[in-house]
Coordinates of C-alpha atoms and ligand atoms in Angstrom, one line a residue:
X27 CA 6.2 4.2 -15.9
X28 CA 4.0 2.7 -13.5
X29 CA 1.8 4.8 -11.2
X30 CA 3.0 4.8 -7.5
X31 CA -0.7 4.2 -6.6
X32 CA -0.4 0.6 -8.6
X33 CA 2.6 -0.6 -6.8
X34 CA 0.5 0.2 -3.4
X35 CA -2.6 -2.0 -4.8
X36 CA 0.6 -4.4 -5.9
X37 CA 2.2 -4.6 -2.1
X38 CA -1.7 -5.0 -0.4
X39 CA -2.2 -8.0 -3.0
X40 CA 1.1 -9.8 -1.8
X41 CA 0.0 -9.2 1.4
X42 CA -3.7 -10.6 1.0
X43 CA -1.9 -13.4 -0.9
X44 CA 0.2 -14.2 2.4
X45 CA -3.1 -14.9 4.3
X46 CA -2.6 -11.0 6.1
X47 CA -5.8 -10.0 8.4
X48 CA -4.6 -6.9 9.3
X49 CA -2.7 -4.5 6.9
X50 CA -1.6 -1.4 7.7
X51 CA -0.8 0.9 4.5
X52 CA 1.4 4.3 5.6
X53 CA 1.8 7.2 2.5
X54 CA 3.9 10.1 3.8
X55 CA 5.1 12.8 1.7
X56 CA 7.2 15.9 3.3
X57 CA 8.0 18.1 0.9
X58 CA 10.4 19.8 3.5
X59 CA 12.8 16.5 3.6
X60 CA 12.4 15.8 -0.4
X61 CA 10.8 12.2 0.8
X62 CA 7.6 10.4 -0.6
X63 CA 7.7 6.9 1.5
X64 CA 5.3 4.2 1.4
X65 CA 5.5 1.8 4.4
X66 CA 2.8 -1.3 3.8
X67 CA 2.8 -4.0 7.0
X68 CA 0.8 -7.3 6.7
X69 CA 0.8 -10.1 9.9
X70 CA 0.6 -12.7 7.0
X71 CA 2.8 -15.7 7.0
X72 CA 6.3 -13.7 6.6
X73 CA 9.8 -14.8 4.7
X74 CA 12.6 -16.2 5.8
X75 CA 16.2 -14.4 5.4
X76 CA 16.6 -16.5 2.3
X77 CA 13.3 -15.8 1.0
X78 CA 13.4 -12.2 1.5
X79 CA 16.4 -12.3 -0.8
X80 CA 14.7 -14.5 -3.3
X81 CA 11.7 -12.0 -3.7
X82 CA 13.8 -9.3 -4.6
X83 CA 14.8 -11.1 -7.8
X84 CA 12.5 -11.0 -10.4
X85 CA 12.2 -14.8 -11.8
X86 CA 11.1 -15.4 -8.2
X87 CA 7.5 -16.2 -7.8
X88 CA 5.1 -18.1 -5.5
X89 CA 2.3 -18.2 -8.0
X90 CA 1.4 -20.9 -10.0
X91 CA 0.4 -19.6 -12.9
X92 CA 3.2 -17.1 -13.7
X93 CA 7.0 -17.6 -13.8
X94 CA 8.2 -14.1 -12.8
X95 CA 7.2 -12.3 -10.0
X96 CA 7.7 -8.4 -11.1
X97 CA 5.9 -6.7 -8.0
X98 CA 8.7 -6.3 -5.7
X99 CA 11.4 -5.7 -7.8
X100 CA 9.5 -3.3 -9.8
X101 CA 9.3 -1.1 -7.0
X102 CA 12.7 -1.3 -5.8
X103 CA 14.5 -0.5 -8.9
X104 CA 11.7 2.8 -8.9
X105 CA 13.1 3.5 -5.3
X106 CA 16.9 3.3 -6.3
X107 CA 15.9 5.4 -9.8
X108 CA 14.3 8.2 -7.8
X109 CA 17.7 8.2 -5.2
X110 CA 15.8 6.5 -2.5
X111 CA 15.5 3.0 -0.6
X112 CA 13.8 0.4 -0.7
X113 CA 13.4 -2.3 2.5
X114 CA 11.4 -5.9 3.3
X115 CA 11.6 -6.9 7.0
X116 CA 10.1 -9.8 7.6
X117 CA 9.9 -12.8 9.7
X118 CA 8.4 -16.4 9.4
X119 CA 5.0 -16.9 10.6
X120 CA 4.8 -13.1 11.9
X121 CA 4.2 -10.7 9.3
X122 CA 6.5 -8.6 6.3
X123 CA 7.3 -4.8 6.4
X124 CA 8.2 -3.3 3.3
X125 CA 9.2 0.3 2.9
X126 CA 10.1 2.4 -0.1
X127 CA 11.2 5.6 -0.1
X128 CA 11.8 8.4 -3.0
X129 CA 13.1 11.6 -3.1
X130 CA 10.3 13.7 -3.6
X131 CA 11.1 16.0 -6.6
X132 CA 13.0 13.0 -8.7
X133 CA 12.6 13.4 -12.2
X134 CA 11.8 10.2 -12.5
X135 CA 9.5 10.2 -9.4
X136 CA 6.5 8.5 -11.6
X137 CA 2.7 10.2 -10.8
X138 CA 0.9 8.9 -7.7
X139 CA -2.2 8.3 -9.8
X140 CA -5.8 7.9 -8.6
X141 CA -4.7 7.3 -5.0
X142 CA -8.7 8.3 -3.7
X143 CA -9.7 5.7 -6.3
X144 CA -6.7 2.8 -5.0
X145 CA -7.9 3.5 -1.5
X146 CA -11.3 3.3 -2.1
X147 CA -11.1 0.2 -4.0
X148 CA -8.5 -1.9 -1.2
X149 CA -11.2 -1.1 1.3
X150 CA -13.9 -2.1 0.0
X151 CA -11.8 -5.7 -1.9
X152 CA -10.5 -6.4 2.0
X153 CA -13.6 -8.2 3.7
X154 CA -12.1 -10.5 5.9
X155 CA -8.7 -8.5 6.1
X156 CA -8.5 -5.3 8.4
X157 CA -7.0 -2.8 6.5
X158 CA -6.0 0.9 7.6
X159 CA -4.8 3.7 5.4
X160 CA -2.9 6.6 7.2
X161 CA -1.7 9.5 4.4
X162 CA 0.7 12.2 5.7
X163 CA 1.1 15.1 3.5
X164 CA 3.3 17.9 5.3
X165 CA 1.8 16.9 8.5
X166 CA -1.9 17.3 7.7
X167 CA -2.9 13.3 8.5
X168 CA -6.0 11.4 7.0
X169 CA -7.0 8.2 8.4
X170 CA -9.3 5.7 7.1
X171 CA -9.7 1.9 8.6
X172 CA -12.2 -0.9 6.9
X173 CA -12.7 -1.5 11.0
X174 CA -13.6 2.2 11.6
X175 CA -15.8 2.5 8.5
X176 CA -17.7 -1.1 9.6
X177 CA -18.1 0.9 13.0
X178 CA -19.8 3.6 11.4
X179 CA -21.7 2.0 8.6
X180 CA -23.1 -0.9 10.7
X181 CA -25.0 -2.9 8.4
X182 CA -24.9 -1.3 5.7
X183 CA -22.9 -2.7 3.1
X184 CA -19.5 -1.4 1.8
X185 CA -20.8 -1.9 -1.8
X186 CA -23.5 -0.1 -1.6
X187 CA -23.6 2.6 -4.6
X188 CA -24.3 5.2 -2.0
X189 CA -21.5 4.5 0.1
X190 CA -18.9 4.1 -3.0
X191 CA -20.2 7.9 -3.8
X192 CA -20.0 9.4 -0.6
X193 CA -16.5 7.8 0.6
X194 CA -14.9 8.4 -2.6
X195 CA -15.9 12.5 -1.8
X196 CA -14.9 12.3 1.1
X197 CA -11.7 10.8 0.2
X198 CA -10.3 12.9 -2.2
X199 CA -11.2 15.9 0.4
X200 CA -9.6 14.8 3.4
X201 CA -6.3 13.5 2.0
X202 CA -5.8 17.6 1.5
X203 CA -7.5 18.7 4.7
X204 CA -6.4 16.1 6.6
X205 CA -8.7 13.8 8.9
X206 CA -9.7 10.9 11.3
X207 CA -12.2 8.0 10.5
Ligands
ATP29 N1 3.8 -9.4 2.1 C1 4.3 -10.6 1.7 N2 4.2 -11.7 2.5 C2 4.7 -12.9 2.2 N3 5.2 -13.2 1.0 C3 5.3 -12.2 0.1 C4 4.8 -10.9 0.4 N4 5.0 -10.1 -0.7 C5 5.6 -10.9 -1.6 N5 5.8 -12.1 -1.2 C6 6.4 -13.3 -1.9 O1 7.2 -12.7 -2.9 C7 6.8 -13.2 -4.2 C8 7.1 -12.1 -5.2 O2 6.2 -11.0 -5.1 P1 6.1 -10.0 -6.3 O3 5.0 -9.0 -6.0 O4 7.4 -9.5 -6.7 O5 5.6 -10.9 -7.4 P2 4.2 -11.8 -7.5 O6 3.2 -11.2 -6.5 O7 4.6 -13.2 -7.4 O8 3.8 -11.5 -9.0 P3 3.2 -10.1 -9.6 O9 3.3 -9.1 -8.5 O10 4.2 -9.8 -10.7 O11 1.9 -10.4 -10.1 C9 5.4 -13.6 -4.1 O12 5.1 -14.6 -5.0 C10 5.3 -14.1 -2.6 O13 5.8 -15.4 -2.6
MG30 MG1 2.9 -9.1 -6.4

């Protein structure tokens, strides 16, 4: 069972791959509705019709060195297991959207996993890529942005060991409280 948190590091990686600058990652969970949907957008260089079939078949792959391509189809066959959806929009030259959606109390709904860590981590791997988290849990909103958190760091570097501390606090604490950076 993989951990919902790797197939969001799995989606931001496709994207990167597709020469994205800006990514925009969206986690909403509403207990209310029974939905957990991750919606992750990239500008990158897009698919075709044909191509957005393609991807959604496992033995399809851009990458040189493998012959399968599991990331996408992974996550939709988790979708359909947990009774929700999965999506790609997408369009040549302009960008992807994919969303998947579970129902939130599936049985087979597998753990989101160290999402503060998976956060954390895409920021601070996205230096030439804008990237910008928004995580919805029952309403209560936390935002973080790598453009935002250059705003308010300045020069001080992302990778510094003081920064990693502090953000990842202040991570895991405003996903439950909600909040705006
Ligand atoms: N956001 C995207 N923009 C453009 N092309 C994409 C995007 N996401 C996936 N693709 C294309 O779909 C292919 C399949 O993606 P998928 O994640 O399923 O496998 P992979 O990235 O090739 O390998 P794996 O994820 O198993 O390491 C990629 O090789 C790439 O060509
Ligand atoms: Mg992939």
């Amino acid at each position: 069972m993989i951990e919902i948190s790797l197939h969001i590091i799995d989606m931001v990686q496709n994207a990167i791959a597709a020469n994205a600058k800006d990514i925009e990652v969206i986690i909403e969970e509403n207990t209310k509705n029974n939905i957990l949907k991750l919606e992750i957008k990239d500008d990158g260089y897009g698919l075709n019709k044909h191509e957005v079939k393609k991807v959604q078949d496992p033995f399809f792959t851009t990458k040189v060195d493998k012959k399968v391509g599991l990331g996408i189809p992974l996550l939709k066959q988790m979708c359909i297991l947990c009774g929700g959806q999965f999506t790609i929009e997408s369009r040549k030259g302009k960008g992807t959207k994919i969303i998947a959606q579970f129902e939130k109390n599936s049985i087979d709904l597998p753990p989101m996993g160290d999402i503060e860590t998976t956060i954390l981590i895409l920021l601070l791997s996205c230096e030439n890529t804008d990237i910008k988290f928004t995580y919805t849990i029952d309403g209560k909103i936390f935002e973080i942005s790598s453009k935002g958190l250059k705003e308010i760091l300045g020069e001080i570097p992302f990778s510094n060991p003081e920064v990693i501390k502090f953000l990842k606090k202040y991570i895991k604490e405003k996903i439950k409280t909600g909040g705006v950076k």
